[in-house]
Short mmCIF file of N, CA and C in Angstrom, two decimals:
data_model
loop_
_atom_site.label_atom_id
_atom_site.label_comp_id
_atom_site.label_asym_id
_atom_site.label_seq_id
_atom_site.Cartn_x
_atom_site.Cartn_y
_atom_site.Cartn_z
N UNK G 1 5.85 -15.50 -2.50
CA UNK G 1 5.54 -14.19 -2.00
C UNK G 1 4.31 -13.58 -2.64
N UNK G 2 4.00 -13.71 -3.82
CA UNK G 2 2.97 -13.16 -4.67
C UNK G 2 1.72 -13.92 -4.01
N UNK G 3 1.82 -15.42 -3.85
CA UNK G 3 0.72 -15.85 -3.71
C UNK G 3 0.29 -15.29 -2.40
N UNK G 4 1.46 -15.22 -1.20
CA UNK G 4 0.88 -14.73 0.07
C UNK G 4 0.31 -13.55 -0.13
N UNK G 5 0.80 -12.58 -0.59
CA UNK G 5 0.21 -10.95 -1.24
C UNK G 5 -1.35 -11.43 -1.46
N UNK G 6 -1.24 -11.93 -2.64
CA UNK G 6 -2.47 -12.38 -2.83
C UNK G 6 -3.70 -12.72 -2.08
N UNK G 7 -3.37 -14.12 -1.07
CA UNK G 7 -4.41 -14.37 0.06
C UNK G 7 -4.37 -13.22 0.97
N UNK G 8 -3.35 -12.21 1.67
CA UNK G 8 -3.67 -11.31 2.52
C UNK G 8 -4.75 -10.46 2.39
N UNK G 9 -4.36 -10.16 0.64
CA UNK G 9 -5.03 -8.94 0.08
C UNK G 9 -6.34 -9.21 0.06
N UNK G 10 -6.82 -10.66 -0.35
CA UNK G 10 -8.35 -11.37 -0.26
C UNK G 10 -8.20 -10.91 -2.13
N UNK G 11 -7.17 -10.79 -2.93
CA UNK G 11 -7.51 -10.49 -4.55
C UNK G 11 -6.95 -11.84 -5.38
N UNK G 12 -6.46 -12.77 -4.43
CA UNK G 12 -6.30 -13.93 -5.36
C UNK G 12 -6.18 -14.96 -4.15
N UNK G 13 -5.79 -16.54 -4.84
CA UNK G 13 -5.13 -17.22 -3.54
C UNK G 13 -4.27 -18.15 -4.40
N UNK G 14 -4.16 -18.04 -5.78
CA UNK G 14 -3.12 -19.09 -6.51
C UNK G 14 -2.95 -17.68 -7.82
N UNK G 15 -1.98 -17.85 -8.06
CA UNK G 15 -1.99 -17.39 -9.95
C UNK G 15 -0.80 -18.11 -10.92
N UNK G 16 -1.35 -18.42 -12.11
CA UNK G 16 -0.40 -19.25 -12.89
C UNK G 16 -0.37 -18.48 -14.05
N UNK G 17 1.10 -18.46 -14.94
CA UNK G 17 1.39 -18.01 -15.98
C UNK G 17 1.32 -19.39 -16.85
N UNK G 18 0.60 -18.73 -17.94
CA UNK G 18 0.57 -20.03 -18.83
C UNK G 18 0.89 -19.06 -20.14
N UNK G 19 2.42 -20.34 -20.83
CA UNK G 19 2.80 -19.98 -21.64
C UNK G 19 1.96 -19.74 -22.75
N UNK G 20 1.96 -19.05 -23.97
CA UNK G 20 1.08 -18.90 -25.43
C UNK G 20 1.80 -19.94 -26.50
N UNK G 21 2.95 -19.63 -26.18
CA UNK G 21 4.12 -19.88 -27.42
C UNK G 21 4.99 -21.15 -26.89
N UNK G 22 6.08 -22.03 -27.46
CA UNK G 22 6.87 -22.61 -26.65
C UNK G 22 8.48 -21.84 -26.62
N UNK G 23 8.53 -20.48 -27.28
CA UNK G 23 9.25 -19.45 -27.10
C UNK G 23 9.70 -19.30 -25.81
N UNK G 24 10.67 -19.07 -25.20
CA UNK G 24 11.00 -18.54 -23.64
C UNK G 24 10.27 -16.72 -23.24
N UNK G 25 10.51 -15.80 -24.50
CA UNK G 25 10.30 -15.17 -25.09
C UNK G 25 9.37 -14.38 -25.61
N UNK G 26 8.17 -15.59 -25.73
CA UNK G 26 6.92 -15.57 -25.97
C UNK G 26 5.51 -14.89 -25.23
N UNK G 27 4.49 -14.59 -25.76
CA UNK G 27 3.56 -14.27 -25.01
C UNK G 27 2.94 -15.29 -24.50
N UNK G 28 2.75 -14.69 -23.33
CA UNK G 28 2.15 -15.31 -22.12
C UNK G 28 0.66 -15.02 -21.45
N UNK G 29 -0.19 -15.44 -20.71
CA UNK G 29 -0.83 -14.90 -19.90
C UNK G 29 -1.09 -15.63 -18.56
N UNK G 30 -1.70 -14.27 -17.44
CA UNK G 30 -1.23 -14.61 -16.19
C UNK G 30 -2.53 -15.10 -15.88
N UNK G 31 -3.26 -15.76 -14.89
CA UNK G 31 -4.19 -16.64 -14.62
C UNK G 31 -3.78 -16.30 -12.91
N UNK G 32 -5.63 -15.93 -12.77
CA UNK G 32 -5.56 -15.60 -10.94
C UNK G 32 -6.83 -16.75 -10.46
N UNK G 33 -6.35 -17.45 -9.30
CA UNK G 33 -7.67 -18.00 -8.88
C UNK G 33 -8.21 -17.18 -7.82
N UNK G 34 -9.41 -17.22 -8.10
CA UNK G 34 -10.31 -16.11 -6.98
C UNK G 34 -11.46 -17.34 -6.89
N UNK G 35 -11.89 -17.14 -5.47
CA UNK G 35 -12.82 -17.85 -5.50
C UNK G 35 -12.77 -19.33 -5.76
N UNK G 36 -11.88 -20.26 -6.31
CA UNK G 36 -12.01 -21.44 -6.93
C UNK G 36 -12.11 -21.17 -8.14
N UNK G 37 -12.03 -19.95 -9.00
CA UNK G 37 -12.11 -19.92 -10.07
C UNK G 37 -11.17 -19.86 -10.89
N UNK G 38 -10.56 -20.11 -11.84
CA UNK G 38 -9.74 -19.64 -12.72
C UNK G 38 -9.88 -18.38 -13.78
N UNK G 39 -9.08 -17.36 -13.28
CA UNK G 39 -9.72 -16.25 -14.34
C UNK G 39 -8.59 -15.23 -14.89
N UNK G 40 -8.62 -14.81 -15.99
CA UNK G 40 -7.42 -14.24 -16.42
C UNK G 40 -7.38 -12.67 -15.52
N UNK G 41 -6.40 -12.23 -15.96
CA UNK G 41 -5.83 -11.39 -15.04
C UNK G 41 -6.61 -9.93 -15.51
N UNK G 42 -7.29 -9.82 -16.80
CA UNK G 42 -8.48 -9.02 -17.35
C UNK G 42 -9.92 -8.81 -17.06
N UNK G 43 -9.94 -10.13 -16.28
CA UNK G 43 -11.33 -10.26 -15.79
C UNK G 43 -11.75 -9.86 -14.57
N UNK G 44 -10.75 -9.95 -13.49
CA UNK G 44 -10.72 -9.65 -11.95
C UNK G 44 -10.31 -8.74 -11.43
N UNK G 45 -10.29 -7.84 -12.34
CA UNK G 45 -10.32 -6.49 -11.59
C UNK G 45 -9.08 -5.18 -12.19
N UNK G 46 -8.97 -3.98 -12.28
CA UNK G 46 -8.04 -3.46 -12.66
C UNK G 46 -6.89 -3.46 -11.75
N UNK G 47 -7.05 -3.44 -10.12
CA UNK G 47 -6.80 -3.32 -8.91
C UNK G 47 -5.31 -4.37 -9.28
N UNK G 48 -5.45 -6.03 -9.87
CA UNK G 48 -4.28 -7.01 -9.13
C UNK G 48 -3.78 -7.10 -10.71
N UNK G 49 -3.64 -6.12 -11.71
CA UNK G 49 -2.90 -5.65 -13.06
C UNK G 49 -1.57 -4.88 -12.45
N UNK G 50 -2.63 -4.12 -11.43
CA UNK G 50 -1.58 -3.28 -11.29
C UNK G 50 -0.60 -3.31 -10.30
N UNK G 51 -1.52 -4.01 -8.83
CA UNK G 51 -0.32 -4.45 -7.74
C UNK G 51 0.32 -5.69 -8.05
N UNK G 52 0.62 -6.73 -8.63
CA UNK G 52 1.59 -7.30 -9.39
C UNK G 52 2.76 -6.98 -9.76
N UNK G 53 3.21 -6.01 -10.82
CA UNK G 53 4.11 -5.71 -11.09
C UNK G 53 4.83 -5.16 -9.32
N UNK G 54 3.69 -4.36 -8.97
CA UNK G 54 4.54 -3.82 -7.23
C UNK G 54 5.21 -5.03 -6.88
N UNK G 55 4.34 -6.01 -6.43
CA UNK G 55 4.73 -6.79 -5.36
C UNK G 55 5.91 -7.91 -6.25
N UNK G 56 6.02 -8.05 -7.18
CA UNK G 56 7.32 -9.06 -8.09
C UNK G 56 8.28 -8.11 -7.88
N UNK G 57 8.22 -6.99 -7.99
CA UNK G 57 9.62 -5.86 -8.06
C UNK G 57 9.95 -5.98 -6.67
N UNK G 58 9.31 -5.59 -5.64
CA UNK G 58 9.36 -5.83 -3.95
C UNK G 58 10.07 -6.98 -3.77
N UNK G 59 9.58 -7.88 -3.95
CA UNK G 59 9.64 -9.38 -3.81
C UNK G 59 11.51 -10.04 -3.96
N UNK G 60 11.10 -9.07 -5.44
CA UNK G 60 12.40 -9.90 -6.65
C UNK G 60 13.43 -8.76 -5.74
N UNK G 61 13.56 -7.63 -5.22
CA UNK G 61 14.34 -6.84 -4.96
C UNK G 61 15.06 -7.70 -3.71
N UNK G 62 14.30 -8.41 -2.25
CA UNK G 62 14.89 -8.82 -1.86
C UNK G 62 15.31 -7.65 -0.56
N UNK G 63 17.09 -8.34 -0.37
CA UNK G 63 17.43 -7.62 0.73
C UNK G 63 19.07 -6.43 -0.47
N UNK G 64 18.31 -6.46 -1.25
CA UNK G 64 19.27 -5.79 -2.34
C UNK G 64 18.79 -3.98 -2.52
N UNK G 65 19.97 -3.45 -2.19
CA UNK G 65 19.76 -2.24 -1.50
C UNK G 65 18.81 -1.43 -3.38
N UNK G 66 17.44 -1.43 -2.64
CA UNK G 66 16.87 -0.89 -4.16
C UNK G 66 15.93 0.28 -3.22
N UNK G 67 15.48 1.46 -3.92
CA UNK G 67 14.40 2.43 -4.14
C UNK G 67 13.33 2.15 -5.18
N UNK G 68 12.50 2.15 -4.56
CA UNK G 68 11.11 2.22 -4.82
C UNK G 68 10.28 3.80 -4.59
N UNK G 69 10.09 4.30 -5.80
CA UNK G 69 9.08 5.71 -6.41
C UNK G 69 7.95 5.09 -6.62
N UNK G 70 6.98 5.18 -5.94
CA UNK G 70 5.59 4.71 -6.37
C UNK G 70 4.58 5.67 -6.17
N UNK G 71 3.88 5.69 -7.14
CA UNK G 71 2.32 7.09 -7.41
C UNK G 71 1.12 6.63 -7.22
N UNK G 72 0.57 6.02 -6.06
CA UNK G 72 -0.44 5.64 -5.76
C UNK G 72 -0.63 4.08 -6.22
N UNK G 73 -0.11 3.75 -5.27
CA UNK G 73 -0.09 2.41 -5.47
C UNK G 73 -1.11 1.14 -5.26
N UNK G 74 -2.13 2.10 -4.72
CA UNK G 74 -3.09 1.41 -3.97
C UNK G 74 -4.41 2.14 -5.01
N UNK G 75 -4.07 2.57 -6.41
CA UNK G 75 -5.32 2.88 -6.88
C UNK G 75 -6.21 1.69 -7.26
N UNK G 76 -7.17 1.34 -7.46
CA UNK G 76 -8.28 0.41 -8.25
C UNK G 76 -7.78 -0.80 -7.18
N UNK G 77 -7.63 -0.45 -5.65
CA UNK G 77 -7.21 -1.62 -5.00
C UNK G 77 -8.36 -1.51 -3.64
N UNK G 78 -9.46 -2.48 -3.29
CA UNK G 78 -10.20 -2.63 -2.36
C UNK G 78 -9.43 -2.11 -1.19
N UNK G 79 -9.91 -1.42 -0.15
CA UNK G 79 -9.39 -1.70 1.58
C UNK G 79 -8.25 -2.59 1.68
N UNK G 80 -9.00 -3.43 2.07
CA UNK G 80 -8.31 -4.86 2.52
C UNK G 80 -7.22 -4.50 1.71
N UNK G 81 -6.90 -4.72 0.23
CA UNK G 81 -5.71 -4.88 -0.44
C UNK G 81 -4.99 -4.08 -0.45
N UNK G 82 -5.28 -2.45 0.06
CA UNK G 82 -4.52 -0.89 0.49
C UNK G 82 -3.88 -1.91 1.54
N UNK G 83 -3.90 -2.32 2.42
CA UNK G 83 -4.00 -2.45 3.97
C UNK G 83 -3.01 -3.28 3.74
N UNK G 84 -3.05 -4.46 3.19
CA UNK G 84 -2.02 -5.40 2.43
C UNK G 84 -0.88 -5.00 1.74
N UNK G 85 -1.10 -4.54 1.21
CA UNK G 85 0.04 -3.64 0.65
C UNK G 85 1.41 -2.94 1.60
N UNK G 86 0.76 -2.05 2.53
CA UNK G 86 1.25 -1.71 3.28
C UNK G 86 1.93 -2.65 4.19
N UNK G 87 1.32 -3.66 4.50
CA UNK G 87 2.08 -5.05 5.18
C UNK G 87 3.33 -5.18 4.20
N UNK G 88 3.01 -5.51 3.09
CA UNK G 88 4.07 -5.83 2.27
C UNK G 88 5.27 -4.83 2.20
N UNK G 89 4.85 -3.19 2.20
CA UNK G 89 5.87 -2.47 2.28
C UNK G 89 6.46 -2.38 3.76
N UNK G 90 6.00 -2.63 4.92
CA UNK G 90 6.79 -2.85 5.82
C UNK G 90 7.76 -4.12 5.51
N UNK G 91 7.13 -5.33 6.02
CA UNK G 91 8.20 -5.99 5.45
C UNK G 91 9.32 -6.22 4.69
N UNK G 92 8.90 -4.99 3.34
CA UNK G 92 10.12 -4.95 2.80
C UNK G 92 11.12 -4.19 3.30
N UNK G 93 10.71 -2.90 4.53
CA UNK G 93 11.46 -1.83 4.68
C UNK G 93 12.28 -2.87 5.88
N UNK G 94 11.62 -3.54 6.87
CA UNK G 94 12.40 -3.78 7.88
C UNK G 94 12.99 -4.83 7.58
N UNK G 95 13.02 -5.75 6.36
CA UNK G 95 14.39 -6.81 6.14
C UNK G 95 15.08 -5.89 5.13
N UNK G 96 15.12 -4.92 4.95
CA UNK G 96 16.10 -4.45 3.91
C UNK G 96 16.38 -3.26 4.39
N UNK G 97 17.88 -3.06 5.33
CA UNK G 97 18.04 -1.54 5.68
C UNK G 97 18.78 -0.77 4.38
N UNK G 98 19.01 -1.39 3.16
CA UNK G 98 19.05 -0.34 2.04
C UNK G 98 18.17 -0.04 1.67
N UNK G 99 16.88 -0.19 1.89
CA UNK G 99 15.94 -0.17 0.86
C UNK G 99 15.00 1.02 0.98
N UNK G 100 14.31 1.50 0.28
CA UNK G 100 13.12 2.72 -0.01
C UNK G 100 12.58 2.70 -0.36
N UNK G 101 11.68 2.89 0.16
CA UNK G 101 9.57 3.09 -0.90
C UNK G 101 9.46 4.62 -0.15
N UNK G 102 9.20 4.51 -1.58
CA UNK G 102 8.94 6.49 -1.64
C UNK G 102 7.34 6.37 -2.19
N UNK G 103 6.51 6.17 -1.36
CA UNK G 103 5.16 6.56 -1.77
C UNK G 103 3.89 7.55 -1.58
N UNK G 104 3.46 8.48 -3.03
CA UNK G 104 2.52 9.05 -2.69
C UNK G 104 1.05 8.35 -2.52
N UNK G 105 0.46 8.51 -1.76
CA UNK G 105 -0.61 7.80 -1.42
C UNK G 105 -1.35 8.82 -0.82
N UNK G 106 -3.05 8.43 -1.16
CA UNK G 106 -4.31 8.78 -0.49
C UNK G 106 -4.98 7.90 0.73
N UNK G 107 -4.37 6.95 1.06
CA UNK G 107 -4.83 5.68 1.13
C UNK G 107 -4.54 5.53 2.92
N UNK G 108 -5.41 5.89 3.64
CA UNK G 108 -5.52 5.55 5.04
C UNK G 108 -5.62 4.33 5.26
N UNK G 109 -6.27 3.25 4.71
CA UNK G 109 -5.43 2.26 4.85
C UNK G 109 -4.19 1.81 5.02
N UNK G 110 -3.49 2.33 4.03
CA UNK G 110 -2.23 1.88 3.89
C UNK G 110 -1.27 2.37 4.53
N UNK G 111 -1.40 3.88 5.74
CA UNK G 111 -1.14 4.35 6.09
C UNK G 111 -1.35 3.45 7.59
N UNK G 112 -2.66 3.13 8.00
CA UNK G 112 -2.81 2.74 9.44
C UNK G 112 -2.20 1.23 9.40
N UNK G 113 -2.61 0.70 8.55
CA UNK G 113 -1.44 -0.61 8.34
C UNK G 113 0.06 -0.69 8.82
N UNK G 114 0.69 0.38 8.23
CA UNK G 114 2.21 0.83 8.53
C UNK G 114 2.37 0.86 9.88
N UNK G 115 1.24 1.87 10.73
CA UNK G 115 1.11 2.51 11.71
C UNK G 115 1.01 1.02 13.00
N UNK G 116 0.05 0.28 12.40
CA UNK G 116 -0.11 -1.20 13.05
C UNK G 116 1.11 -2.26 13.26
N UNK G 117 1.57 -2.08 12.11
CA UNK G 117 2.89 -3.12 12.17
C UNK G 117 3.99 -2.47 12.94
N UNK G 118 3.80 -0.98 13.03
CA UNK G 118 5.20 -0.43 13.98
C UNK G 118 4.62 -0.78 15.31
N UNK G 119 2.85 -0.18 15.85
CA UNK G 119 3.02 -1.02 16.93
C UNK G 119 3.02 -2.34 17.66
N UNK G 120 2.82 -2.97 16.51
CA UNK G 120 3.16 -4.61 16.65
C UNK G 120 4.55 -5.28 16.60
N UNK G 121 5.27 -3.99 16.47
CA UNK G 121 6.60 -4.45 16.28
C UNK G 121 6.93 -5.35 15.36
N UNK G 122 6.84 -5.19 14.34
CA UNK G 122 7.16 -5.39 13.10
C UNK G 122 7.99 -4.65 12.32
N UNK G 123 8.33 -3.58 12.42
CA UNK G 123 8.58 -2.32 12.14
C UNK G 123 9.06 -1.53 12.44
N UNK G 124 10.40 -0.60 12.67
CA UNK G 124 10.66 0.58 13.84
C UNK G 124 10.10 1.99 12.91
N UNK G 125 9.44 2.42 14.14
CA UNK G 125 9.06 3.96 13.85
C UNK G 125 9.76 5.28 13.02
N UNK G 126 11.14 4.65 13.25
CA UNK G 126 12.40 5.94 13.06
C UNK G 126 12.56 5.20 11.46
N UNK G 127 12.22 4.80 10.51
CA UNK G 127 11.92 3.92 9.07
C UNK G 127 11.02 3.91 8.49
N UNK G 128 10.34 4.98 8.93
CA UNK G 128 8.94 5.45 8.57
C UNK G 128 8.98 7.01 8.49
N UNK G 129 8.34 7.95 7.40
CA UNK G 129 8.54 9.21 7.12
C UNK G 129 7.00 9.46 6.95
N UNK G 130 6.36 10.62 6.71
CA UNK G 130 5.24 10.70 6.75
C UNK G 130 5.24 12.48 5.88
N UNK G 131 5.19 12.64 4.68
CA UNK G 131 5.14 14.06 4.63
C UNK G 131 3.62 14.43 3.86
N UNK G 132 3.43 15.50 4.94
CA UNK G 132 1.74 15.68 4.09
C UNK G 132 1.72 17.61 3.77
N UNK G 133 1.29 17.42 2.71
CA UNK G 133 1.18 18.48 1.40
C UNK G 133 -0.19 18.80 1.91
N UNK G 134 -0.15 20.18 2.37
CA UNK G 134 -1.79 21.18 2.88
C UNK G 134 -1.53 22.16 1.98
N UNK G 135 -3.04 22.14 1.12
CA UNK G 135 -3.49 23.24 -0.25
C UNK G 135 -3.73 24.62 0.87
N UNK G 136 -2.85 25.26 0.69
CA UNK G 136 -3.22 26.60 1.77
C UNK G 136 -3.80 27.48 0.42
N UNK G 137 -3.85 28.73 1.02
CA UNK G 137 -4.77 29.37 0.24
C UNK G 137 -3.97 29.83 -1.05
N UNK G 138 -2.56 30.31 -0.99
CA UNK G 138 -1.50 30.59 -2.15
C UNK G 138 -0.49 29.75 -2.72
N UNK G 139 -0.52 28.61 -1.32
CA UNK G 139 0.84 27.81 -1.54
C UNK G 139 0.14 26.32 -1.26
N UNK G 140 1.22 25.84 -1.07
CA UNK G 140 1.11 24.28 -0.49
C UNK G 140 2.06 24.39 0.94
N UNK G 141 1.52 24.01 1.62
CA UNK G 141 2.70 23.93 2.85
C UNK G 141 3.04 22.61 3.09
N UNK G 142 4.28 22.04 3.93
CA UNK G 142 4.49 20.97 3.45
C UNK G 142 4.76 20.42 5.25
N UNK G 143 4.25 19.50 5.80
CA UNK G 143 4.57 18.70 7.15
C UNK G 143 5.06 17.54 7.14
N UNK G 144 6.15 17.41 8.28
CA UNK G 144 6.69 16.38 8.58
C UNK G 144 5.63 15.73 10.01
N UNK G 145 4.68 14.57 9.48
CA UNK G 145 4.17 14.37 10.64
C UNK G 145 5.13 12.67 11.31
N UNK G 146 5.30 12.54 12.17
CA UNK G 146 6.44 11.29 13.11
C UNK G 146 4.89 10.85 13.63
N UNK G 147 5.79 9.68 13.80
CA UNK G 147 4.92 7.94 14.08
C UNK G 147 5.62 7.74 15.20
N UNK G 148 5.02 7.55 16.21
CA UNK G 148 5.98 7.24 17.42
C UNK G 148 5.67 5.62 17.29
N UNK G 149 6.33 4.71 19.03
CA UNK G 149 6.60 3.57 18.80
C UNK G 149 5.57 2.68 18.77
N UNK G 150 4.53 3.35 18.96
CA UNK G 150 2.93 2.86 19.49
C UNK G 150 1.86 3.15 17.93
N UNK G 151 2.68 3.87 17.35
CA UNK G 151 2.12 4.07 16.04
C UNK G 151 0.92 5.08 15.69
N UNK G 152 1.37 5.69 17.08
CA UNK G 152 0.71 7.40 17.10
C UNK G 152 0.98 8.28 15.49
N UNK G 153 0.27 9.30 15.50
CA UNK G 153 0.37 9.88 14.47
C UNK G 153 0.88 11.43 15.68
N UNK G 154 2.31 12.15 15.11
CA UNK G 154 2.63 13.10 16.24
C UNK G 154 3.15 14.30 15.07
N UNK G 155 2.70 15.76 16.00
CA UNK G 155 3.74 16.61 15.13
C UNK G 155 2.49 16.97 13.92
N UNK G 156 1.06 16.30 14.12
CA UNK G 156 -0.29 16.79 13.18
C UNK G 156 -0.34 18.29 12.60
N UNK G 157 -0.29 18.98 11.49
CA UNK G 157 -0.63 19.87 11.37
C UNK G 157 -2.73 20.04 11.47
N UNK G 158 -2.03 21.24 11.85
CA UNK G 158 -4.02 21.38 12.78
C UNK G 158 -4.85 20.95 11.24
N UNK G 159 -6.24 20.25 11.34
CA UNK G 159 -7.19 20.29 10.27
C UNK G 159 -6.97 19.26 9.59
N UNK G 160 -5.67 18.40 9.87
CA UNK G 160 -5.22 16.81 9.34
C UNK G 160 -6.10 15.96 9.60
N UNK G 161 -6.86 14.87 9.11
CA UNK G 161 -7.67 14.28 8.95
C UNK G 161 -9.41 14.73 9.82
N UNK G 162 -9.43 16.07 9.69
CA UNK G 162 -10.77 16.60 9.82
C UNK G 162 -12.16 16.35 9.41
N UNK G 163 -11.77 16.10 7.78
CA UNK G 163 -12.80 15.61 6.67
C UNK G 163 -13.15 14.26 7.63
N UNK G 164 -12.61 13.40 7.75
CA UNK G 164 -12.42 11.31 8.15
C UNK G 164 -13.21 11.96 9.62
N UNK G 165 -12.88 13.24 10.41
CA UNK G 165 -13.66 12.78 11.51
C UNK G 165 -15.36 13.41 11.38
N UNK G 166 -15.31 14.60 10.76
CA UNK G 166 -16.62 15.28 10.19
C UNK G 166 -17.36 14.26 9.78
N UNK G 167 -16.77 13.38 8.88
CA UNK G 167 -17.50 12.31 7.91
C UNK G 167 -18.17 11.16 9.09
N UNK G 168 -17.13 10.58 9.92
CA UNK G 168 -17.79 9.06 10.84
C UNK G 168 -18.87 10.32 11.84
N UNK G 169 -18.86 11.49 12.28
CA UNK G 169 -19.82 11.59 12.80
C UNK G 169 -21.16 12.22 12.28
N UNK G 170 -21.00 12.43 11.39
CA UNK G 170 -22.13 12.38 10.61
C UNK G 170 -22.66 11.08 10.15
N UNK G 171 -21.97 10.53 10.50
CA UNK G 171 -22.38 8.71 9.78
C UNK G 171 -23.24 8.15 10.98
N UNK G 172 -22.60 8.45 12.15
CA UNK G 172 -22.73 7.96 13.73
C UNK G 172 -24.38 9.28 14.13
N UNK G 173 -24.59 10.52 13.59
CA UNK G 173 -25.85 11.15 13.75
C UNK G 173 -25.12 12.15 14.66
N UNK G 174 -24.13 12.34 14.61
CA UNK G 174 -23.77 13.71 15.41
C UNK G 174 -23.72 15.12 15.00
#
């Protein structure tokens, strides 16, 4: 499972733990191949330090009714590997109807990913939650936005991704 994580993400395509000690016990280090290369897990990036531990806990959890709290899980992680990620957390949600990932995220990637696999059917819509936190002027207000089966975004509070469209048309000369 790690290694597939890995090739999806484009942040590894093999990784080996090589013992230090002949301890069970012992220190270890983890070894990623990128590229054909062999490189320790210090060298390639802060990004696959940190989705590792995600994806072994995911992985190792199984169809074993577990919750998952995660705080940006997709920090120091390229596109592609946001995007991956999110593959991975579908998959985990739709073989495991105990299961929960509770994640705060910035990460439109990882968001349209989700959004992709529900309409690819991978995924049901109604297993998917979406709550977005708007800095109002005294408070925070808080929305429930729904994913329909097509992987619409429904139920938008007005000014929701405004910045993302201001930004491509200014990119585009509008």
């Amino acid at each position: 499972g790690l290694s597939r994580f890995g090739k999806l993400s484009g942040l590894f395509t093999r990784f080996d733990i090589k013992k230090l000690t002949s301890q069970d016990s012992g220190p270890f280090q983890v070894k990623v191949v990128v590229r054909g290369r062999s490189s320790t897990i210090a060298d390639v990036g802060y990004g696959v330090s940190q989705a590792l531990p995600i994806m072994t806990d995911i992985l190792e959890a199984g169809s074993k009714p577990t919750a998952f709290l995660l705080q940006q899980p997709e920090v120091h992680l390229h596109p592609r590997a946001q995007a991956s990620l999110g593959t991975m957390f579908s998959e985990f949600i739709s073989n495991n109807s105990d299961g929960y990932i509770i994640a705060e995220t910035h990460s439109d990637y990882l968001v349209d990913r989700i959004r992709i696999d529900i309409r690819e059917g991978r995924l049901n819509s109604h297993d998917v939650n979406i709550i977005y936190f708007h800095a109002a002027e005294h408070s925070i207000e808080i929305h429930e936005i729904e994913i329909d089966k097509m992987g619409n975004l429904k139920n938008c509070p007005q000014g929701y991704r405004d910045f993302f469209i201001r930004e491509q048309e200014r990119v585009l000369g509008f």
